[in-house]
XYZ file of C-alpha atoms in Angstrom:
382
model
C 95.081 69.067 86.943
C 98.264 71.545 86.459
C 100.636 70.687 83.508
C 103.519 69.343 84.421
C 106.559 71.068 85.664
C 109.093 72.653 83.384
C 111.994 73.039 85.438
C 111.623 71.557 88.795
C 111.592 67.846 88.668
C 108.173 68.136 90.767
C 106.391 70.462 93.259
C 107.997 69.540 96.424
C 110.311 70.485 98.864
C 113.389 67.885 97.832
C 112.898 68.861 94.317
C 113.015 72.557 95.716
C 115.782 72.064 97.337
C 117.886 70.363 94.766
C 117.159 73.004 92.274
C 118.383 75.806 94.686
C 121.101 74.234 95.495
C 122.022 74.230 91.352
C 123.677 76.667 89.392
C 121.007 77.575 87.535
C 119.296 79.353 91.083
C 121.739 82.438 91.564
C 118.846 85.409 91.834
C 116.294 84.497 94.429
C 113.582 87.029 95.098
C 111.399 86.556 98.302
C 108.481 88.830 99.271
C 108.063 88.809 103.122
C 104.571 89.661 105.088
C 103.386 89.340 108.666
C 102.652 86.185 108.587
C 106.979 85.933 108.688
C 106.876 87.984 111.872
C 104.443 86.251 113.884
C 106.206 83.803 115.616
C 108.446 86.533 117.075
C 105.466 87.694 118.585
C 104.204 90.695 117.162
C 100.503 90.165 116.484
C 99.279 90.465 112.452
C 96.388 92.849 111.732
C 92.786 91.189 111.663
C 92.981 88.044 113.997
C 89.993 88.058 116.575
C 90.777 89.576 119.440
C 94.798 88.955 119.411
C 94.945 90.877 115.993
C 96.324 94.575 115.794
C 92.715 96.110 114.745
C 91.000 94.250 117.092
C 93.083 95.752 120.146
C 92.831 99.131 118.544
C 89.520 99.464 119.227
C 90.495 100.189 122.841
C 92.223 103.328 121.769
C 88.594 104.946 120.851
C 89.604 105.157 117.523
C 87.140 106.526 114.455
C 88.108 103.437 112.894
C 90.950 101.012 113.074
C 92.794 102.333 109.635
C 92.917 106.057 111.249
C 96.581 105.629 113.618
C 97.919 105.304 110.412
C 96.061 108.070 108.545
C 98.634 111.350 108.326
C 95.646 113.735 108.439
C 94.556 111.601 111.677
C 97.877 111.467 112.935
C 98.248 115.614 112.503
C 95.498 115.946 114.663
C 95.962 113.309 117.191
C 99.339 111.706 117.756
C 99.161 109.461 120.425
C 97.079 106.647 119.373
C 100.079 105.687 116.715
C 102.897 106.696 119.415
C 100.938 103.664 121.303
C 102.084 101.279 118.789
C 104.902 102.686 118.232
C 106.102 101.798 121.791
C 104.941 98.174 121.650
C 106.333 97.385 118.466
C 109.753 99.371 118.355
C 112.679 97.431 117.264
C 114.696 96.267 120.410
C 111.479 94.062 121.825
C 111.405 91.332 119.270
C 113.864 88.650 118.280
C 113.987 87.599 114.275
C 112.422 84.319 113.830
C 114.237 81.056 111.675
C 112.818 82.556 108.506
C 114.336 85.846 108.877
C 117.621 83.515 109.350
C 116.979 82.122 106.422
C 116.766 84.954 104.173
C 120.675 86.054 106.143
C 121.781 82.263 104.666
C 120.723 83.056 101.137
C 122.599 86.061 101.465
C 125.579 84.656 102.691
C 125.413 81.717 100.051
C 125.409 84.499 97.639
C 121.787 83.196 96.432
C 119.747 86.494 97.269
C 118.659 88.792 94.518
C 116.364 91.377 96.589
C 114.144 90.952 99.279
C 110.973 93.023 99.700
C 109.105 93.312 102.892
C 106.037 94.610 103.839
C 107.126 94.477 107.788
C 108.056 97.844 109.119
C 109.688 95.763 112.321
C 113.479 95.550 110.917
C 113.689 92.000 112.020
C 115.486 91.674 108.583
C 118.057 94.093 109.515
C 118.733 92.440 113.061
C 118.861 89.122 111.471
C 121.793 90.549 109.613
C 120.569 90.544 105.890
C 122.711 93.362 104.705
C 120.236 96.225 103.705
C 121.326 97.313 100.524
C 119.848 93.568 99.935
C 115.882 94.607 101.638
C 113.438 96.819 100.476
C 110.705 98.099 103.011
C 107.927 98.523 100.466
C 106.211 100.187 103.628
C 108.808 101.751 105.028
C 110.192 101.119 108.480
C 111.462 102.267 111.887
C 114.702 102.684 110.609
C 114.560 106.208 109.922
C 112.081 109.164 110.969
C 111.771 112.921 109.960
C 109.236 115.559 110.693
C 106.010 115.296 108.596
C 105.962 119.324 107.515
C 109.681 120.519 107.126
C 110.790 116.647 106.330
C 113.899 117.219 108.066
C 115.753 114.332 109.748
C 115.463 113.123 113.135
C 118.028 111.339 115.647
C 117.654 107.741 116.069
C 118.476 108.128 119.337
C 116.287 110.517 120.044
C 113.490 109.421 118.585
C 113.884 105.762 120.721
C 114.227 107.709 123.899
C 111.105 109.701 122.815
C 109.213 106.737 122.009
C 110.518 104.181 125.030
C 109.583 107.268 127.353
C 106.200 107.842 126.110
C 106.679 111.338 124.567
C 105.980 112.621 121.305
C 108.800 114.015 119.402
C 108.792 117.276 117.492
C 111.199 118.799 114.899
C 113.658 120.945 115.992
C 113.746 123.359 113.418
C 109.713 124.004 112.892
C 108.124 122.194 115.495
C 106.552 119.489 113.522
C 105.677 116.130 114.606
C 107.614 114.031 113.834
C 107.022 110.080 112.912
C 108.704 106.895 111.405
C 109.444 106.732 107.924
C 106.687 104.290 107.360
C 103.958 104.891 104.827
C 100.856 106.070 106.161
C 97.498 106.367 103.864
C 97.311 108.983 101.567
C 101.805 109.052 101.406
C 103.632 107.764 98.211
C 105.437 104.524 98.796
C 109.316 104.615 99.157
C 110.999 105.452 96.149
C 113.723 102.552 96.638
C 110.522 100.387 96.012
C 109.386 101.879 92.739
C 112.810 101.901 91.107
C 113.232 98.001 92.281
C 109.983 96.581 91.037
C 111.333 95.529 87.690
C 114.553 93.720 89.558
C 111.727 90.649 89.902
C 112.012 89.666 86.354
C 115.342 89.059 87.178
C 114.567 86.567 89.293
C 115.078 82.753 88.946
C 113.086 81.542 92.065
C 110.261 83.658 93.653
C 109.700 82.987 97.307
C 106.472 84.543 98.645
C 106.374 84.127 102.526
C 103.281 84.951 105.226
C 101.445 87.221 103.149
C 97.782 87.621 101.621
C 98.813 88.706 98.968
C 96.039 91.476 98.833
C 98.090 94.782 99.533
C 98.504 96.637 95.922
C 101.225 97.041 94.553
C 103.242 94.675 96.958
C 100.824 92.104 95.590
C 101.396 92.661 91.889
C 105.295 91.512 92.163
C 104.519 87.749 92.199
C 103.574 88.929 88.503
C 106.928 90.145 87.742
C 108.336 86.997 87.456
C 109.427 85.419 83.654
C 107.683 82.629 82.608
C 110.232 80.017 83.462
C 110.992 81.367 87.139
C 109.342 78.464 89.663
C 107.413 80.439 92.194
C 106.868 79.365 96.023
C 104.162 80.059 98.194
C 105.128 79.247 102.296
C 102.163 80.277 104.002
C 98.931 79.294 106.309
C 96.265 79.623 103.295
C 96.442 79.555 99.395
C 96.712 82.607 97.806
C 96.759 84.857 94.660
C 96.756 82.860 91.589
C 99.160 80.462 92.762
C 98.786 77.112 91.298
C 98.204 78.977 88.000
C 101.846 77.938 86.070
C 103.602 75.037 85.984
C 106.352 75.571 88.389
C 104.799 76.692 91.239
C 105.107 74.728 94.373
C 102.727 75.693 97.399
C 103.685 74.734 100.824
C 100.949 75.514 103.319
C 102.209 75.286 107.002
C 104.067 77.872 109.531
C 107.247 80.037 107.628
C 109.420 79.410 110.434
C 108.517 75.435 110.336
C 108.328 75.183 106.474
C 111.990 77.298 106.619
C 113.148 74.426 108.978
C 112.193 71.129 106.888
C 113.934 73.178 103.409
C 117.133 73.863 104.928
C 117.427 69.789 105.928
C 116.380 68.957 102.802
C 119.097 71.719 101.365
C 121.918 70.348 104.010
C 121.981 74.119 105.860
C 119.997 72.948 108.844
C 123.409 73.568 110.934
C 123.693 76.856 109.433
C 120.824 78.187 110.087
C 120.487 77.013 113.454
C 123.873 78.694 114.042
C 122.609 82.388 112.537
C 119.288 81.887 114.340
C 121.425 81.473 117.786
C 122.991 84.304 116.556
C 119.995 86.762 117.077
C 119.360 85.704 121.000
C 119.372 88.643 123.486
C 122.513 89.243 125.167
C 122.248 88.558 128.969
C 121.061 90.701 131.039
C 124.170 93.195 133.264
C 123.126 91.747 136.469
C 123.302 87.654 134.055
C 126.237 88.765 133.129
C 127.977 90.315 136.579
C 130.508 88.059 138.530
C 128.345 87.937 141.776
C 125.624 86.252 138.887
C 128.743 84.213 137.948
C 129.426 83.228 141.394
C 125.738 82.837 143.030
C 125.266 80.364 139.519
C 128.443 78.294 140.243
C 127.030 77.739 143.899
C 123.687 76.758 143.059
C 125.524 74.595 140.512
C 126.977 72.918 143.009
C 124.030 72.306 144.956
C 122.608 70.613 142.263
C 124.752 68.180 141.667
C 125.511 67.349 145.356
C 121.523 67.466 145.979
C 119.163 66.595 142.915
C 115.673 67.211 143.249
C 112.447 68.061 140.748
C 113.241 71.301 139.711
C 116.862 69.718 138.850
C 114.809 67.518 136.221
C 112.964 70.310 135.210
C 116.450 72.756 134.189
C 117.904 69.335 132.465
C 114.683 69.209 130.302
C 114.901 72.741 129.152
C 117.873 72.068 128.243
C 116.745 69.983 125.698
C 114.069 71.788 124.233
C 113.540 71.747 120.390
C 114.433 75.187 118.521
C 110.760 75.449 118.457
C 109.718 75.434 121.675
C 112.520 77.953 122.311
C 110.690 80.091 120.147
C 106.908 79.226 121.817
C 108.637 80.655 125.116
C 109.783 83.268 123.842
C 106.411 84.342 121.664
C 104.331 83.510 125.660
C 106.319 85.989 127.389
C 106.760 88.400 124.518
C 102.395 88.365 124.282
C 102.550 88.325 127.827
C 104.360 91.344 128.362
C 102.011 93.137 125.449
C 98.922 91.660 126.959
C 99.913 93.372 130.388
C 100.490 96.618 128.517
C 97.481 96.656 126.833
C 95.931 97.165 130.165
C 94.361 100.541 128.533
C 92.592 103.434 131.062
C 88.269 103.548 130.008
C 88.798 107.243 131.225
C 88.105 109.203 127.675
C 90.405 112.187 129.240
C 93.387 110.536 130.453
C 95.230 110.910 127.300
C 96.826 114.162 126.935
C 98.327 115.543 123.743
C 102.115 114.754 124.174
C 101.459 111.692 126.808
C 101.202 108.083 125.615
C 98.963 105.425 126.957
C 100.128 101.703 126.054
C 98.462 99.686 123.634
C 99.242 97.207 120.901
C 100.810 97.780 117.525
C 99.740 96.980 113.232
C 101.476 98.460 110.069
C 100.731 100.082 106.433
C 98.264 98.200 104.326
C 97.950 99.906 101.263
C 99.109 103.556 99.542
C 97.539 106.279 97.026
C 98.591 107.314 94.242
C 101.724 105.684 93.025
C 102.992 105.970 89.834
C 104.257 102.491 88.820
C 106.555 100.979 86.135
C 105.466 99.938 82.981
C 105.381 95.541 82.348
C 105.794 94.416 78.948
C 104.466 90.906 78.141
C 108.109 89.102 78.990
C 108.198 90.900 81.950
C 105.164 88.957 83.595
C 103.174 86.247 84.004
C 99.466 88.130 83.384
C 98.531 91.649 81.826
C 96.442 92.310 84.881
C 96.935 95.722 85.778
C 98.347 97.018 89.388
């Protein structure tokens, strides 16, 4: 049996609430995983069958880890230029959570938020970036892996959308994402903001394992008195472990939902999620649309039928459902492209075959700052 808590009243979600919604919670700190991204549809890594790694193996890979191996990747670009086209930002829509961590922002509640997504759906929700740390990296940026100069954003989309492989300018180079592949140091934004988690005076942990180093190690950061949170499928780390720590096992997205009732921002957050849906299509959006939708408006009302009771349904879906749509066609659309060739010698060196997509799991040799006792909650090393 835990001791009882310190500063929460208990270890739920209205005493949660309450306490963020006090004075004393000005400096939240949330760590983000791909458990967060999921319900926007991009697949996490070791799922059977629907998981990254598992639809790797189609690429003929020497193992799953090697698209994201640089000496791999200097060798043989295409596998991760694969990915790259199936999970470039542009295809996926930020889910409630990501929402959520804009409405901390904008109720001036959000300390730092580190994320070990390389997807940007942070940056699309609108969390200002200055306020997000890609402890991985991200397709935000990309330069060439030899000369390290800069490459076009625009460029670098077209390359990737197209299929092609894009090469430096000025040497030649490949050139790839700034996201951290094995055997590269982590960013140093990262580094230098490890330390900003003692600051903290509520630690939010979402959709992660927890079993990455040194992402892992920050739920140690935290002082003694911060309450930690854990939203995620499964229990993990040493949760549990100190007195304010609430665990809430369940979906981020649904988890996200039931806080921000509880915390009177339901509205809110609705309103930023709403926010984030893809603008119409041209042709949605031309006047001949406009004009063919009045007329079949029309119709409707002057003739109801079936698929009239249908559209008014729809209507009324639930936020979540919205989103279950959305995640079907999105794995739909993957699922077609993952329609791989079995000929061995169909790939060529700068042409891309389609495939699915995973991220950075761990990185060598880092050095990392120094904790003093009152900086953590354990002397376990990183």
């Amino acid at each position: 049996m835990p001791p009882p808590p310190k500063v929460l009243k208990r270890r739920d979600v209205p005493s949660l609430a309450k306490y963020i919604n006090s004075d004393d919670c000005q400096n939240v700190v949330l760590m983000l995983g791909a458990g967060v991204s999921t319900a926007a549809g991009i697949p996490d890594f070791r799922s059977p069958k629907t998981g990254l790694y598992s639809n790797l193996a189609r690429l003929n890979l020497p193992h799953p880890e090697a698209v994201f191996e640089i000496n791999f990747f200097r060798s043989n670009p295409v596998p991760f230029y694969t990915l790259a086209h199936e999970l470039y930002p542009g295809k996926f829509r930020p889910t409630l959570t990501h929402s959520f961590v804009r409405l901390l922002s904008e109720k001036g509640k959000l300390l730092r938020c580190f994320t070990q997504n390389i997807d940007t759906l942070e940056r699309i929700a609108g969390v200002p970036p200055e306020k997000v740390i890609e402890a991985h990296g991200s397709f935000a940026s990309q330069r060439c892996i030899d000369c390290h100069t800069p490459f076009d954003g625009h460029r670098m989309k077209t390359h990737i959308l197209e299929k092609r492989i894009a090469r430096c300018d000025r040497c030649k180079g490949l050139v790839k994402p700034d996201i951290v592949f094995f055997g590269e140091s982590l960013p140093k934004e990262f580094i230098e903001s490890m330390m900003q988690v003692t600051e903290a005076d509520l630690l939010i942990v979402m959709g992660t394992s927890l079993t990455v180093q040194p992402f892992a190690s920050l739920a140690e950061f935290t002082q003694k008195s911060c309450p930690r949170v854990l939203i995620n499928l499964d229990r993990v780390g040493d949760f549990g472990s100190s007195p304010d720590d609430v665990i809430l096992l369940g979906k981020c997205d649904e988890t996200v939902r039931d806080l921000c009732k509880e915390l009177g921002w339901l509205d809110e957050l609705m309103e930023l999620w709403d926010a984030t849906a893809p603008a119409p299509s041209p042709v949605e959006a031309s006047p001949k649309a406009k004009t063919g939708a009045e007329s079949k408006k029309k119709l409707k009302k002057s003739v109801p039928n079936a698929k009239d009771s249908r559209s008014k349904k729809k209507q009324h879906r639930t936020p979540e459902e919205q989103v279950q749509d959305e995640v079907e066609q999105l794995t739909a659309a993957i699922e077609e492209s993952l329609a791989l060739t079995d000929d061995k010698d169909a790939a060529q060196p700068d042409k891309v075959q389609d495939a699915a997509s995973p991220p950075v799991e761990s990185v060598d040799k880092v050095d990392l700052p120094q904790k003093t006792p009152t900086d953590s909650k354990s002397e376990k090393k990183l």
